[in-house]
Coordinates of C-alpha atoms and ligand atoms in Angstrom, one line a residue:
M1 CA 0.0 0.0 0.0
K2 CA 1.3 3.4 -1.0
I3 CA 0.0 7.0 -0.2
T4 CA -1.3 8.4 -3.5
D5 CA -2.8 11.8 -2.6
V6 CA -3.2 14.5 0.1
R7 CA -6.0 17.1 0.2
V8 CA -6.9 19.8 2.8
L9 CA -10.3 21.3 3.7
R10 CA -10.4 24.5 5.7
V11 CA -13.4 24.5 7.9
R12 CA -14.4 27.7 9.8
G13 CA -15.2 26.8 13.4
N14 CA -14.1 29.1 16.2
F15 CA -10.7 28.6 14.6
E16 CA -9.9 27.6 11.1
W17 CA -9.7 23.8 11.2
N18 CA -7.4 22.2 8.6
I19 CA -8.9 18.8 7.9
I20 CA -6.5 16.5 5.9
R21 CA -7.5 13.6 3.7
M22 CA -4.9 11.1 2.7
D23 CA -5.6 8.5 -0.1
T24 CA -3.8 5.2 -0.7
S25 CA -3.3 2.7 -3.6
D26 CA -5.5 0.2 -1.6
G27 CA -8.5 2.5 -1.5
L28 CA -8.1 3.1 2.2
V29 CA -8.6 6.8 3.1
G30 CA -7.2 8.4 6.3
F31 CA -8.1 11.7 7.9
G32 CA -6.1 14.1 10.1
E33 CA -6.2 17.6 11.4
A34 CA -3.6 20.3 11.6
Y35 CA -3.9 23.2 14.1
W36 CA -5.0 26.6 12.8
G37 CA -2.7 29.3 11.6
P38 CA -1.8 31.4 8.5
G39 CA -0.3 29.2 5.7
V40 CA -0.9 25.8 7.4
A41 CA -3.2 24.5 4.7
N42 CA -0.7 25.5 2.0
M43 CA 2.1 24.0 4.0
V44 CA 0.3 20.6 4.1
I45 CA 0.2 20.6 0.3
E46 CA 3.8 21.8 0.1
L47 CA 4.9 18.9 2.2
K48 CA 2.8 16.2 0.6
N49 CA 5.6 14.9 -1.6
L50 CA 7.4 13.7 1.6
F51 CA 4.4 11.3 2.1
I52 CA 3.3 10.3 -1.3
G53 CA 4.7 6.9 -2.4
Q54 CA 5.3 5.8 1.3
D55 CA 3.7 2.9 3.0
P56 CA 1.4 4.5 5.6
T57 CA 1.6 1.6 8.0
N58 CA 5.0 3.0 9.1
P59 CA 3.8 6.3 10.7
E60 CA 6.8 6.9 13.0
P61 CA 9.6 6.4 10.4
I62 CA 7.7 8.4 7.8
Y63 CA 7.1 11.3 10.2
T64 CA 10.7 11.2 11.4
K65 CA 12.1 11.2 7.9
A66 CA 9.8 14.1 6.9
Y67 CA 10.6 16.1 10.1
R68 CA 14.4 15.6 9.6
S69 CA 14.3 16.6 6.0
A70 CA 12.3 19.8 7.0
I71 CA 14.8 21.0 9.6
P72 CA 16.7 23.2 7.2
F73 CA 13.6 25.2 6.3
G74 CA 12.0 25.7 9.7
G75 CA 10.9 22.1 10.5
T76 CA 11.6 22.3 14.2
G77 CA 8.6 24.5 14.9
G78 CA 5.9 26.7 13.5
T79 CA 3.8 26.1 10.4
V80 CA 6.0 23.2 9.2
T81 CA 5.6 21.2 12.4
T82 CA 1.9 22.0 12.5
A83 CA 1.4 20.7 9.0
L84 CA 3.4 17.6 9.7
S85 CA 1.3 17.0 12.8
G86 CA -1.9 16.8 10.8
L87 CA -0.3 14.6 8.2
E88 CA 1.0 12.2 10.9
I89 CA -2.5 11.9 12.4
A90 CA -3.8 10.8 9.0
L91 CA -1.1 8.1 8.8
W92 CA -2.3 6.7 12.1
D93 CA -5.9 6.7 10.8
I94 CA -4.9 4.7 7.8
Y95 CA -2.6 2.3 9.8
G96 CA -5.5 1.6 12.2
K97 CA -7.9 0.9 9.4
A98 CA -5.3 -1.3 7.6
V99 CA -4.8 -3.5 10.7
D100 CA -8.4 -3.2 11.9
L101 CA -7.5 -1.7 15.3
P102 CA -8.3 1.6 17.0
I103 CA -5.3 3.9 17.3
Y104 CA -5.2 3.7 21.1
K105 CA -4.3 0.0 20.8
L106 CA -1.4 0.8 18.5
L107 CA -0.2 3.3 21.1
G108 CA 0.0 0.6 23.7
G109 CA -3.6 0.2 24.9
K110 CA -6.1 2.1 27.0
F111 CA -5.8 3.0 30.7
R112 CA -9.4 4.3 30.6
D113 CA -12.7 3.9 28.6
G114 CA -13.6 7.6 28.8
V115 CA -11.5 10.7 28.5
L116 CA -12.3 13.6 30.9
V117 CA -12.7 16.8 29.0
Y118 CA -12.7 20.3 30.6
A119 CA -14.8 23.1 29.1
D120 CA -13.0 26.3 28.2
C121 CA -15.5 29.0 29.4
H122 CA -13.4 32.1 28.5
A123 CA -14.9 34.8 30.8
G124 CA -18.3 35.4 32.5
E125 CA -21.6 35.4 30.7
G126 CA -21.5 37.7 27.7
G127 CA -17.7 38.2 28.1
S128 CA -18.1 40.1 31.3
I129 CA -15.3 40.1 33.9
E130 CA -17.7 40.6 36.8
P131 CA -17.3 37.8 39.4
S132 CA -21.1 37.2 39.4
D133 CA -21.1 36.7 35.7
Y134 CA -18.2 34.2 35.9
A135 CA -20.3 32.4 38.5
E136 CA -23.4 32.4 36.3
K137 CA -21.4 31.0 33.4
A138 CA -19.8 28.3 35.6
I139 CA -23.3 27.1 36.8
K140 CA -24.6 27.0 33.2
V141 CA -21.6 25.0 31.9
K142 CA -21.7 22.6 34.9
K143 CA -25.3 21.9 34.1
L144 CA -24.2 20.6 30.7
G145 CA -22.4 17.8 32.6
F146 CA -18.8 19.2 32.7
Q147 CA -16.9 18.3 35.8
A148 CA -13.9 20.5 35.0
L149 CA -13.9 24.1 33.8
K150 CA -11.3 26.7 32.7
F151 CA -11.7 30.4 32.7
D152 CA -9.5 33.2 31.4
F153 CA -7.8 35.9 33.5
D154 CA -7.7 38.1 30.4
F155 CA -8.4 41.4 32.1
T156 CA -6.8 44.4 30.6
C157 CA -5.6 45.8 33.9
Y158 CA -1.9 45.6 33.1
D159 CA 0.7 47.3 31.0
P160 CA 0.9 45.1 27.8
F161 CA 4.6 45.8 27.4
S162 CA 6.0 45.7 31.0
R163 CA 3.2 43.2 31.9
K164 CA 2.9 44.9 35.3
L165 CA -0.5 44.4 36.8
R166 CA -2.5 47.2 38.6
P167 CA -2.7 46.5 42.3
E168 CA -6.5 46.3 42.4
W169 CA -6.5 43.5 39.9
F170 CA -5.3 41.0 42.4
R171 CA -8.4 41.6 44.6
H172 CA -10.6 41.2 41.6
A173 CA -8.9 37.9 40.6
V174 CA -9.6 36.5 44.1
K175 CA -13.2 37.6 43.9
V176 CA -13.6 35.9 40.6
V177 CA -12.2 32.6 41.9
E178 CA -14.2 32.7 45.1
A179 CA -17.4 33.4 43.1
V180 CA -16.8 30.5 40.7
K181 CA -15.8 28.1 43.5
N182 CA -18.9 29.0 45.6
A183 CA -21.1 28.6 42.5
V184 CA -20.0 25.1 41.4
G185 CA -18.7 23.6 44.7
D186 CA -15.6 21.5 45.5
N187 CA -16.4 18.6 43.1
V188 CA -15.8 20.6 40.0
E189 CA -12.1 21.1 39.0
L190 CA -11.1 24.7 38.1
A191 CA -8.3 26.1 36.1
F192 CA -7.5 29.7 35.1
D193 CA -5.5 30.7 32.0
C194 CA -3.4 33.9 31.9
H195 CA -2.4 33.8 28.2
W196 CA 1.3 34.7 28.8
A197 CA 0.3 38.2 30.1
F198 CA 2.1 38.9 33.4
S199 CA 5.5 39.8 34.9
V200 CA 7.4 37.2 36.9
A201 CA 6.8 39.1 40.2
D202 CA 3.1 39.5 39.6
A203 CA 2.8 35.8 38.5
V204 CA 4.3 34.7 41.9
K205 CA 2.0 37.0 43.8
L206 CA -1.1 35.7 41.9
A207 CA -0.1 32.0 42.2
K208 CA 0.4 32.5 46.0
L209 CA -3.0 34.2 46.3
M210 CA -4.6 31.2 44.5
E211 CA -3.1 28.7 46.9
P212 CA -6.1 28.4 49.3
Y213 CA -8.5 27.6 46.4
G214 CA -7.0 24.2 45.3
L215 CA -7.0 25.0 41.6
M216 CA -6.5 22.2 39.0
W217 CA -3.9 24.6 37.6
L218 CA -2.9 28.2 36.7
E219 CA -1.9 28.4 33.0
D220 CA 0.7 30.4 31.1
L221 CA 1.3 33.1 33.7
I222 CA 4.2 34.5 31.7
P223 CA 5.3 34.5 28.0
P224 CA 6.5 31.1 26.8
E225 CA 10.1 31.8 25.7
N226 CA 12.0 31.7 29.0
V227 CA 11.6 28.4 30.9
N228 CA 14.0 29.5 33.7
A229 CA 11.5 32.3 34.7
L230 CA 8.7 29.8 34.9
E231 CA 10.8 27.5 36.9
K232 CA 11.5 30.3 39.4
I233 CA 7.7 30.9 39.8
S234 CA 7.0 27.2 40.2
K235 CA 9.5 27.0 43.0
K236 CA 7.7 29.7 45.0
T237 CA 4.1 28.4 45.0
S238 CA 2.1 25.3 45.7
T239 CA -0.5 26.3 43.0
P240 CA 0.0 23.8 40.1
L241 CA 1.3 25.5 37.0
C242 CA 0.5 24.5 33.4
S243 CA 2.1 25.4 30.1
G244 CA 3.2 23.9 26.8
E245 CA 0.7 24.9 24.1
N246 CA 3.2 27.2 22.4
Q247 CA 6.1 24.8 22.2
Y248 CA 6.7 22.5 19.2
T249 CA 8.1 18.9 19.3
R250 CA 9.4 16.9 22.2
F251 CA 12.6 18.9 22.1
G252 CA 10.7 22.2 22.5
I253 CA 8.7 20.8 25.4
M254 CA 11.7 19.0 27.1
P255 CA 13.0 22.0 29.2
L256 CA 9.6 22.6 30.8
I257 CA 9.5 19.0 32.0
E258 CA 13.2 18.5 32.8
K259 CA 13.3 21.7 34.9
Q260 CA 10.1 20.8 36.6
A261 CA 8.8 24.3 35.6
V262 CA 5.3 22.9 35.4
D263 CA 3.0 20.4 37.2
V264 CA 0.9 19.9 34.1
I265 CA 2.1 19.8 30.6
A266 CA -0.3 20.9 27.8
P267 CA 1.0 20.2 24.3
D268 CA -1.4 20.6 21.4
I269 CA -1.4 17.3 19.5
P270 CA -2.3 18.6 16.0
K271 CA 0.5 21.2 16.4
V272 CA 3.3 19.7 18.5
G273 CA 4.1 17.0 16.0
G274 CA 1.2 14.6 16.2
L275 CA 0.5 11.4 18.1
I276 CA 3.9 9.8 18.4
E277 CA 5.5 13.1 19.4
G278 CA 2.6 13.5 21.9
K279 CA 3.2 10.0 23.3
K280 CA 6.9 10.7 23.8
I281 CA 6.1 14.0 25.6
A282 CA 3.5 12.2 27.8
D283 CA 6.1 9.5 28.7
L284 CA 8.8 12.1 29.5
A285 CA 6.3 13.9 31.7
D286 CA 5.4 10.6 33.4
M287 CA 9.1 10.0 34.2
H288 CA 9.0 13.4 36.0
Y289 CA 5.6 12.7 37.7
I290 CA 4.1 15.6 35.7
L291 CA 0.5 15.3 34.5
F292 CA -0.6 15.4 30.8
A293 CA -3.5 17.7 29.8
P294 CA -3.4 18.5 26.1
H295 CA -4.4 21.9 24.9
N296 CA -7.1 21.5 22.2
V297 CA -8.9 23.9 20.0
A298 CA -9.4 21.3 17.2
S299 CA -12.6 20.2 15.4
P300 CA -14.1 16.9 16.8
L301 CA -11.8 15.0 14.4
G302 CA -8.5 16.4 15.9
T303 CA -10.1 16.1 19.3
V304 CA -10.6 12.4 18.8
A305 CA -7.0 11.9 17.7
A306 CA -6.0 13.4 21.1
V307 CA -8.6 11.2 22.8
H308 CA -6.7 8.0 21.6
L309 CA -3.5 9.4 23.0
C310 CA -5.1 10.4 26.3
A311 CA -6.6 6.9 26.6
A312 CA -3.1 5.4 26.2
T313 CA -1.4 7.7 28.7
P314 CA -1.2 6.7 32.4
N315 CA -0.4 10.3 33.6
F316 CA -3.4 11.8 31.7
L317 CA -5.4 14.5 33.6
T318 CA -7.9 16.1 31.3
L319 CA -8.3 17.2 27.6
E320 CA -9.5 20.7 26.6
F321 CA -12.8 21.3 24.8
H322 CA -12.9 24.8 23.4
S323 CA -16.1 24.9 21.3
L324 CA -19.0 25.3 23.7
D325 CA -20.7 27.8 21.4
V326 CA -19.8 26.4 18.0
P327 CA -22.8 24.5 16.5
I328 CA -20.7 22.8 13.7
W329 CA -18.5 21.1 16.4
K330 CA -21.6 19.0 17.5
K331 CA -22.5 17.8 14.0
M332 CA -19.3 17.5 12.1
L333 CA -19.0 13.8 12.8
R334 CA -21.5 11.1 11.9
E335 CA -21.4 10.1 15.5
G336 CA -22.9 13.5 16.4
Y337 CA -22.0 15.2 19.7
I338 CA -19.4 13.0 21.3
I339 CA -19.2 14.5 24.8
D340 CA -21.4 12.8 27.3
N341 CA -21.4 14.0 31.0
G342 CA -18.0 15.6 30.6
Y343 CA -16.3 12.6 29.0
I344 CA -15.6 11.4 25.5
K345 CA -15.9 7.6 25.1
V346 CA -12.8 6.1 23.6
P347 CA -13.7 5.0 20.0
E348 CA -13.4 1.2 19.4
R349 CA -13.6 1.2 15.6
P350 CA -10.4 1.0 13.5
G351 CA -8.2 4.1 13.1
L352 CA -9.6 7.2 14.6
G353 CA -12.9 5.3 14.8
V354 CA -15.1 8.2 13.8
E355 CA -16.3 9.5 10.4
L356 CA -16.7 13.0 9.1
D357 CA -20.3 14.0 8.2
M358 CA -20.0 14.8 4.5
K359 CA -23.4 16.5 4.3
T360 CA -22.7 18.9 7.2
L361 CA -19.4 19.9 5.7
I362 CA -20.8 20.4 2.3
D363 CA -23.6 22.5 3.8
C364 CA -21.1 24.6 5.7
V365 CA -18.1 24.9 3.3
G366 CA -19.8 24.3 -0.1
E367 CA -17.9 23.5 -3.3
E368 CA -14.5 23.0 -1.6
A369 CA -16.0 20.3 0.6
E370 CA -17.6 18.6 -2.5
K371 CA -14.1 18.5 -4.1
F372 CA -12.6 17.2 -0.8
F373 CA -14.9 14.2 -0.7
S374 CA -15.1 13.5 -4.4
Ligands
MG1 MG1 -4.1 28.3 27.2

């Protein structure tokens, strides 16, 4: 069996989802997804010759060869790695279909039947930053069955260049956390995302203020480039810290883990390199007793790819769901809405074990989707 063609379909969800189709000489078709970003869809097509003619039942050697040959033109990160991630996922889908096994079995087998997802809630109802609106949103999302929630601390109460926070902001942050905690109770896990906004000193102050509330984690307190700075913060607080969505490949993630700069590592599977890269990151994290909670803004297809890896990972904590208000997310698969009571059941059918809903995609995307499926 040889790979004969690669196509991409751009689907506008809350992000632009790059859905990849890979065809083979045996008639087997695999699907993958690459993270959003300018030029990613074009890059998938630019790189397709590294895949065409290869036997897709060797995903790791094909990916490794493609990755290494792409190093001279930016292959260690960015758009190139993102495109390779989506192509790698499609290889696993074909491999699973060829051997009639779900991907999680090919990754070593499952530690769990369902994968806990956490709902990204952004801010309070209507985007408000009032504590009572955060609480209202938390109650609403908990009622949908979610047992873990994440909110953003994206307040504009800081200097965007020095990243210094205004003093009153700390009181506001504490009020927000207290309001949400009181609204949903102790049985719901809570995380807060800071989107790389703050200075090191303010990050330490915020993390210490959060200590009494037993957060699941505090995410991306500072910009992602300097791991030593995050390590410094981590040493000064008992609040679990999370980062990793802006690093590429296991080599990019490695310092965060080796320096114990985080308690929770959050690579994005359709961006960091794909499933085998994700598996290696999860294993390295496990060796450092760090938990694995992939960042995820993918369509349901890319989400299911991550589900297989999360099922096969002992140190898995939770997987992100970022599409609460995106109707197409719920109907893009023939299986329909795959989240039940805050969990995604691990698919048992071969490959990814789910199918794209052609009609939904043609209705939403039009002629491009017709060509993609033809
Ligand atoms: Mg984040």
